[in-house]
mmCIF file of C-alpha atoms in Angstrom:
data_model
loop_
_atom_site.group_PDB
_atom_site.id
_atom_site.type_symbol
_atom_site.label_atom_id
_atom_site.label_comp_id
_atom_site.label_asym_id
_atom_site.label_seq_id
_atom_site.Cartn_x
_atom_site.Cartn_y
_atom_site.Cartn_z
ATOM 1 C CA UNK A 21 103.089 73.648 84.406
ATOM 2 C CA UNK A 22 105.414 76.427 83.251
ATOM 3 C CA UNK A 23 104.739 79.403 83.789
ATOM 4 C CA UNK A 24 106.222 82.730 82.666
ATOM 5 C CA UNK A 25 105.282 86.698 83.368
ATOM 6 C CA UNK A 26 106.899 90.190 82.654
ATOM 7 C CA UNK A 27 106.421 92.969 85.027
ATOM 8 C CA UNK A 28 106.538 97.062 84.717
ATOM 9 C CA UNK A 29 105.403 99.748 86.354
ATOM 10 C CA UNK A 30 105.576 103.804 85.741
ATOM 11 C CA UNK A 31 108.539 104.602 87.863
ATOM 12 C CA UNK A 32 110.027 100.689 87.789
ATOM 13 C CA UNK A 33 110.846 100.721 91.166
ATOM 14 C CA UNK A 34 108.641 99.228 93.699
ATOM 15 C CA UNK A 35 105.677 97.536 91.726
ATOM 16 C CA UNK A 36 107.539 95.660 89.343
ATOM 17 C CA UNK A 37 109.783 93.859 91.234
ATOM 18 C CA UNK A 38 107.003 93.054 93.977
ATOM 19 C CA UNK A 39 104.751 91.708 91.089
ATOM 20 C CA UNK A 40 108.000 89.333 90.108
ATOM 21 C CA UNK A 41 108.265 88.078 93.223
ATOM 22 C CA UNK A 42 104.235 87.470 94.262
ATOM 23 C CA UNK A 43 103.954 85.667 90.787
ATOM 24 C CA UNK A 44 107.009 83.442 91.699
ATOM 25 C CA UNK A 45 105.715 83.206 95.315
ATOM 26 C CA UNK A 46 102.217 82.068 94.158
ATOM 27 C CA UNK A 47 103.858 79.631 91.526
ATOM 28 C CA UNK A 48 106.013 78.379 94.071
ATOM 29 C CA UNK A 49 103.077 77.317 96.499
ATOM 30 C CA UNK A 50 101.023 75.650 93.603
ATOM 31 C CA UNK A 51 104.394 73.289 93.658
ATOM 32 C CA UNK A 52 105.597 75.542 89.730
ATOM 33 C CA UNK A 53 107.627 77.347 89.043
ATOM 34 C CA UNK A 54 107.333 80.824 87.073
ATOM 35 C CA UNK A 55 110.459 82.699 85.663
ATOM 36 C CA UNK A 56 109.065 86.241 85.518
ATOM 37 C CA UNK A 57 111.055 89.083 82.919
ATOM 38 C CA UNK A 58 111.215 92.510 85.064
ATOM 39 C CA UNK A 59 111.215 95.422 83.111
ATOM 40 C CA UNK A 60 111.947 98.116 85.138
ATOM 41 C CA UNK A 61 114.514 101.172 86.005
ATOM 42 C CA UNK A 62 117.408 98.754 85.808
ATOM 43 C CA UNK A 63 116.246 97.712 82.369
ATOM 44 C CA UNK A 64 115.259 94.441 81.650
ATOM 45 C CA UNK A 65 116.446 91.646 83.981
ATOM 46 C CA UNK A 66 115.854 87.715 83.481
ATOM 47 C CA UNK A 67 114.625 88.448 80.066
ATOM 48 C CA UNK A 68 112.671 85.580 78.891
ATOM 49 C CA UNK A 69 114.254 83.650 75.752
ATOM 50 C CA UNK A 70 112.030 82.611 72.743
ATOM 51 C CA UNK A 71 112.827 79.122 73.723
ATOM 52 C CA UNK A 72 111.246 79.542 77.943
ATOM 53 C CA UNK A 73 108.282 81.572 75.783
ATOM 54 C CA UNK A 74 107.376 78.673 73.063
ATOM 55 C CA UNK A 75 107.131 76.055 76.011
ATOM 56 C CA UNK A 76 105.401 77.841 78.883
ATOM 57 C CA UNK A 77 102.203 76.902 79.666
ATOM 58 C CA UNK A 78 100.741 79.959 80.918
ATOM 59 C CA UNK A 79 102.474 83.536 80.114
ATOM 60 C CA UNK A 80 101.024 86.307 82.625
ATOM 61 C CA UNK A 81 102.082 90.067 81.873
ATOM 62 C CA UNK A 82 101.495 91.674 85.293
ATOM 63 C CA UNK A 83 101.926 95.333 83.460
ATOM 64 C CA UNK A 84 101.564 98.656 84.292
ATOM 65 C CA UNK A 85 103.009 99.995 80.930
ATOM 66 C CA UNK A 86 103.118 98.136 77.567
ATOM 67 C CA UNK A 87 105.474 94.984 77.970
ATOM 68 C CA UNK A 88 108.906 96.024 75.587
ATOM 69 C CA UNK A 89 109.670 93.817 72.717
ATOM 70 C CA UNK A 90 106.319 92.394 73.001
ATOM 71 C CA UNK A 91 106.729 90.710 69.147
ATOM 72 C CA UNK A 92 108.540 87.686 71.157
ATOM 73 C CA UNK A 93 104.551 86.970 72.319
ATOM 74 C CA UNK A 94 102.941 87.548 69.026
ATOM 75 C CA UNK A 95 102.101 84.224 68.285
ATOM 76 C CA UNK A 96 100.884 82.892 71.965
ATOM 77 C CA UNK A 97 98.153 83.968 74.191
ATOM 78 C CA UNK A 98 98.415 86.029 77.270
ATOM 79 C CA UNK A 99 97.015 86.268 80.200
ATOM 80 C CA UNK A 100 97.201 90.495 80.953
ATOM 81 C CA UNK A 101 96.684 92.363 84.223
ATOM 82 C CA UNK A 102 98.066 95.047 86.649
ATOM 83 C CA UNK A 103 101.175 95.107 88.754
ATOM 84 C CA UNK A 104 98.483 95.101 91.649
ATOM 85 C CA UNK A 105 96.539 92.050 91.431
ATOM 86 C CA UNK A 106 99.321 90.024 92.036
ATOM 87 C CA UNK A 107 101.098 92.418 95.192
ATOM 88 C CA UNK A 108 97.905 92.364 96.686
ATOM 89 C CA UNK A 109 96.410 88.904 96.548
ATOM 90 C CA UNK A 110 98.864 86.709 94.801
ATOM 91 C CA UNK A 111 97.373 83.343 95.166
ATOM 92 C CA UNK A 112 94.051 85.078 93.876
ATOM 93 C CA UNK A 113 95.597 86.238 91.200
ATOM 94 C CA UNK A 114 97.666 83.230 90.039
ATOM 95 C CA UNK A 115 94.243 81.122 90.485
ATOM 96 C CA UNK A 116 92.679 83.611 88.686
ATOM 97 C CA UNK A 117 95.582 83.531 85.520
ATOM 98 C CA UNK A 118 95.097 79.355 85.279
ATOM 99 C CA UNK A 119 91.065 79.260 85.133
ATOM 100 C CA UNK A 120 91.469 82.083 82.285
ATOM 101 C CA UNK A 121 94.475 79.014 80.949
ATOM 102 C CA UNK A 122 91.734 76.045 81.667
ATOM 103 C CA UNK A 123 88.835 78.293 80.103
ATOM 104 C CA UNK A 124 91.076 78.612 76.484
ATOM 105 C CA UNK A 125 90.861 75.352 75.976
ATOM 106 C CA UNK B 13 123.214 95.937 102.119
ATOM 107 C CA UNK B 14 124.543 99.689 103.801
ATOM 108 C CA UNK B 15 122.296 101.750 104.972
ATOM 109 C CA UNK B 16 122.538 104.849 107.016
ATOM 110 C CA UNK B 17 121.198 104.927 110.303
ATOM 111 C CA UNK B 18 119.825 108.534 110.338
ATOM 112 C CA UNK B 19 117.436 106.983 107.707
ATOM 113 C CA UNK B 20 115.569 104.126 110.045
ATOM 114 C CA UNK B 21 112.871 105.576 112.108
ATOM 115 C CA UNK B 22 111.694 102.849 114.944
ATOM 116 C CA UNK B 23 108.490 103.052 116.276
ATOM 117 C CA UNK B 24 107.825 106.523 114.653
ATOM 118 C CA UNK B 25 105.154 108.165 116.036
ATOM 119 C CA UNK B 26 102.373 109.853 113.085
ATOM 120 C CA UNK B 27 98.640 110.116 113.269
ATOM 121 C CA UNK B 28 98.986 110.082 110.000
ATOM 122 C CA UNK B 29 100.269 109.332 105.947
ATOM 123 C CA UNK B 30 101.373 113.064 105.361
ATOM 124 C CA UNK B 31 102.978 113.392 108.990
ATOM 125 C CA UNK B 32 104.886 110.369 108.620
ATOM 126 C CA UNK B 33 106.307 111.148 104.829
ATOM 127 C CA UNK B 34 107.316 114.678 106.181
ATOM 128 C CA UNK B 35 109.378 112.990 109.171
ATOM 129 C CA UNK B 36 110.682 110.377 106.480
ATOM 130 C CA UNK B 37 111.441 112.947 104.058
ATOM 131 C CA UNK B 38 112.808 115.339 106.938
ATOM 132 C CA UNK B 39 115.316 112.069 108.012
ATOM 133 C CA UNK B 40 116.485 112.283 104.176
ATOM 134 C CA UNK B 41 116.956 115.786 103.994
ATOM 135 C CA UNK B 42 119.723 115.545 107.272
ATOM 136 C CA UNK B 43 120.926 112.548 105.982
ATOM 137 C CA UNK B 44 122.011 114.125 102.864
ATOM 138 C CA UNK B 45 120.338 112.232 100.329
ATOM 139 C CA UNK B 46 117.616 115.044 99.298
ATOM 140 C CA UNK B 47 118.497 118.662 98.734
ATOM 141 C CA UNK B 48 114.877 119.734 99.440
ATOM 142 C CA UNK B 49 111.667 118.247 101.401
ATOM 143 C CA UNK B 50 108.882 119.901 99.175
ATOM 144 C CA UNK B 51 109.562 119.196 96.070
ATOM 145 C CA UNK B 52 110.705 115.736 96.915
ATOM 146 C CA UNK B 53 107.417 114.949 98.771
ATOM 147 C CA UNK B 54 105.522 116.055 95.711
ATOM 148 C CA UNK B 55 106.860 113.634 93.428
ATOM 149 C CA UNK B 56 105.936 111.069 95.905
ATOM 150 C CA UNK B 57 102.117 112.355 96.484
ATOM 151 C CA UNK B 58 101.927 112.315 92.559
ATOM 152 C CA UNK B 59 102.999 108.462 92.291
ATOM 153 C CA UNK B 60 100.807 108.021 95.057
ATOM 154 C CA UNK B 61 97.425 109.481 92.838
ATOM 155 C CA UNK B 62 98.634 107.030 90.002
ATOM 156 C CA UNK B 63 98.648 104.178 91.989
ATOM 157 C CA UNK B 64 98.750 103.225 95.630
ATOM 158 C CA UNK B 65 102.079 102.213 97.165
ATOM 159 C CA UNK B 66 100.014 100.347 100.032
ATOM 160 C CA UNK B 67 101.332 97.418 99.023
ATOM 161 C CA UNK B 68 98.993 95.179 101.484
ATOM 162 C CA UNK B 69 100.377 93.369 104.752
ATOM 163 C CA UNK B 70 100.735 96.464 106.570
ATOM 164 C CA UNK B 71 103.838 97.699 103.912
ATOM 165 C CA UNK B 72 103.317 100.430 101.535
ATOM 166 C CA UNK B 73 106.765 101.264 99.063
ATOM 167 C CA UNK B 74 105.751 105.451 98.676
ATOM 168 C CA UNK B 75 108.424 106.522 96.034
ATOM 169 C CA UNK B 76 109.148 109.630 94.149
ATOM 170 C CA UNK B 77 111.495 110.076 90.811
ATOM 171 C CA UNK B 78 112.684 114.194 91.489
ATOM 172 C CA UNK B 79 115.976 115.850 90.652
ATOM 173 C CA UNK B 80 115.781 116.870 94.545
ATOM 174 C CA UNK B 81 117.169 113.465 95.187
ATOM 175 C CA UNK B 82 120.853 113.125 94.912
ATOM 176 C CA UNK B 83 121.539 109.260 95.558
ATOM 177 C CA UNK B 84 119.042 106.430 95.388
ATOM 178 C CA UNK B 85 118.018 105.586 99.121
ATOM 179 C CA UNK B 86 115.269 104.494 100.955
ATOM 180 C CA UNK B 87 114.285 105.169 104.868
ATOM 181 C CA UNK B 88 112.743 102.658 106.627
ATOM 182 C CA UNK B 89 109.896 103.267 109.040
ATOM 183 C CA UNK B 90 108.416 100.765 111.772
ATOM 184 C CA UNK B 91 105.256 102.911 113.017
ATOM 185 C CA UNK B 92 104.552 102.410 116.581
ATOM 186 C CA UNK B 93 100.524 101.676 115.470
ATOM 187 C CA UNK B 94 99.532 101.372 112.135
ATOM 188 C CA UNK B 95 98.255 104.050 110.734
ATOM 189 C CA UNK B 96 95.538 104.763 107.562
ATOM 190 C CA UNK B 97 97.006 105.263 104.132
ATOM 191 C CA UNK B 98 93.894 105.609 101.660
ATOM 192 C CA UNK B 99 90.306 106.730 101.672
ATOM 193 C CA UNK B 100 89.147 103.876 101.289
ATOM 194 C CA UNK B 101 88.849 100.891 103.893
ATOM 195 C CA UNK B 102 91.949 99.148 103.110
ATOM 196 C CA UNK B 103 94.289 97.699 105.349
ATOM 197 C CA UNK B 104 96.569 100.114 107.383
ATOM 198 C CA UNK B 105 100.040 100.193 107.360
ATOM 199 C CA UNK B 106 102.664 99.991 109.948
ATOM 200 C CA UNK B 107 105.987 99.237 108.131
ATOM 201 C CA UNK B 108 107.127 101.933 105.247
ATOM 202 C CA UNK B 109 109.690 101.910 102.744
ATOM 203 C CA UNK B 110 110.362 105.221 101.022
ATOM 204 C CA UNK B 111 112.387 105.354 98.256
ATOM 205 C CA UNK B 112 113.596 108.153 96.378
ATOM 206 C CA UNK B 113 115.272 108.081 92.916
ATOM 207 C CA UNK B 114 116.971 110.909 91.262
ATOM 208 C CA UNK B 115 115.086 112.234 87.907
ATOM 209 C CA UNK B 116 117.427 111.254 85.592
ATOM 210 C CA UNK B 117 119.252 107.882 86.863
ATOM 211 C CA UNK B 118 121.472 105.625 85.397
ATOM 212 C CA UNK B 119 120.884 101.610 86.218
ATOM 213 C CA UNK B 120 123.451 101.772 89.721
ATOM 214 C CA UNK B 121 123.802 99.002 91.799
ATOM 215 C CA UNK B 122 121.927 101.335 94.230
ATOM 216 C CA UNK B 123 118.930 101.233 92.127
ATOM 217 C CA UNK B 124 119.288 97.389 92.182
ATOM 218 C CA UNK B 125 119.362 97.261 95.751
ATOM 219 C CA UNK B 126 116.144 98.981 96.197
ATOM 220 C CA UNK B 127 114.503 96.793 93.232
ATOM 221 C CA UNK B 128 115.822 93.711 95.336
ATOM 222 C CA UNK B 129 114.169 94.687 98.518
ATOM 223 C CA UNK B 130 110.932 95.474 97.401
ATOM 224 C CA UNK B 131 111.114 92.138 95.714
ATOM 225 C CA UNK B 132 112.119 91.208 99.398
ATOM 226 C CA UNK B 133 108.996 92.514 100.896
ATOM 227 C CA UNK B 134 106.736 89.774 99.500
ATOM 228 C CA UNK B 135 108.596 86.996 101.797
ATOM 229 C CA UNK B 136 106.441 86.516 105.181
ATOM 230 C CA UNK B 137 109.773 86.070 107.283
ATOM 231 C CA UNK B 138 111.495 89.071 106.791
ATOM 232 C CA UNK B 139 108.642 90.882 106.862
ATOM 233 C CA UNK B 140 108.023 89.080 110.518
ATOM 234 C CA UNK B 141 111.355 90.021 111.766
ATOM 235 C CA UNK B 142 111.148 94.120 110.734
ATOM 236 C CA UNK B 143 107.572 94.015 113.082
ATOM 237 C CA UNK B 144 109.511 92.218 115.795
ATOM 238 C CA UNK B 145 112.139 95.214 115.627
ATOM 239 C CA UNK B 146 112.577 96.995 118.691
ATOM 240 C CA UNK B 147 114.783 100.003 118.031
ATOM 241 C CA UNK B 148 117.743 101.048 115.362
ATOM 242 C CA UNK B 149 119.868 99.197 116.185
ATOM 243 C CA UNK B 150 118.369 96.141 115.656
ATOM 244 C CA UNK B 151 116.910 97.253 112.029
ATOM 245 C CA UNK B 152 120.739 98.521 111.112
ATOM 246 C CA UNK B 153 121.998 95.600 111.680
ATOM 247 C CA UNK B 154 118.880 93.758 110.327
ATOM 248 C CA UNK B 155 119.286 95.848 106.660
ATOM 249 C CA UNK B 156 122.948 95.135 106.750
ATOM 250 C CA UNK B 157 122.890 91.265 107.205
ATOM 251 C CA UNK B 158 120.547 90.872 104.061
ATOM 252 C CA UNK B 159 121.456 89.017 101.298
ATOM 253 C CA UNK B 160 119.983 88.871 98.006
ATOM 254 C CA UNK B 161 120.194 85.338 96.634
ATOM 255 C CA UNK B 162 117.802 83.599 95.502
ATOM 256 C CA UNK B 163 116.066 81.609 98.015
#
């Protein structure tokens, strides 16, 4: 499965970039892999290209604030929630982000 | 990365969250990173109402954006027992990372550092070797041996 996210948080210092990483962890452990788009006080970083976005499986935005140049998603469905969910239970919240995926169908 | 010793507080001793963000924000104040404690500590309380830094795992990231700050830094704090960070019965915290950014600030590679380590504080082995810290020393040299690539 591919799977995608973007991050953000008010201040785009801590939460963002902990989100990133507890999606990728999470991903990881499930045996995917997730390139996550962090869009924080550095700007954006690892932006996700329309090509990464028209073949993922499952796109997560694990958002604080509204995601930037959110047209590139317009056409696909995503799975939305806070910064938090994923820093504090990661695996709960990746589980979580795949039933919503299976549930679609 | 560099850090500055005066900012990495080893078993620091606070009965509680507001004690041990004024002895963080005191250690940036003499290290030269903050012109002023009060006004810096209120930009952290009010990030802190928006959302809780407790990150879970016995971290917590408090943080405040303030033109009090001069540099991006952060301070590191090993408590010597955890101690309570919100009302509610979540878990306590015994490692802290506070960061402070100035108001209005530029992407820096300082600012990337900081985004790096928080990203850092989601791996279970680094987080096991700052609890296994025993004094400054240790955490100095700790901070100065890590390495950012992707694992």
């Amino acid at each position: 499965m591919k799977i995608i996210g973007v991050t953000s948080c008010s201040t785009g210092i801590a939460h963002t970039y902990m989100a990133s990483e507890s999606i990728k962890k999470a991903a990881k452990k499930l045996g995917y892999v997730a390139k996550v788009e962090t869009q924080g006080s550095i700007g954006i970083e690892n932006r996700l290209t329309s090509k990464e976005i028209e073949e993922a499986d499952l796109i997560i935005f694990a958002a604080d604030l509204p995601v930037r140049d959110v047209e590139r998603f317009a056409k696909y469905k995503v799975y939305e929630c806070a910064t938090e969910d994923f820093i504090k239970n990661s695996d709960k919240a990746l589980q979580a982000a795949i039933k919503w995926k299976n549930d679609q169908k | 990365m560099n850090v500055n010793e005066n900012l990495i507080l080893v078993n620091l001793v606070a009965s509680n969250k507001i004690e041990a963000l004024q002895q963080l924000a005191q250690a940036a104040l003499k290290a030269n990173v903050i012109t002023e404690q009060s006004e810096y500590l209120r930009s952290v309380e009010k990030r802190e109402l928006e959302i809780s830094t407790n990150m879970g795992n016995g971290i917590a990231i408090p943080h405040g954006r303030s033109n009090v700050v001069i540099t991006p830094y952060f301070a590191f704090a090993k408590m010597s027992s955890p101690i309570q960070w919100n009302e509610e019965s979540e878990s306590n915290v015994d490692l802290i990372f506070m960061l402070g950014v100035p108001e209005s600030s530029e992407p820096s590679e300082h600012l990337r550092l900081l985004s790096k380590l928080a990203g850092k504080l989601v791996n279970d082995s680094f987080v096991d070797s700052l609890r296994s810290l025993n004094n400054q020393k240790e955490a100095v040299e700790l901070f100065s041996q890590l390495n950012f690539e992707e694992e």
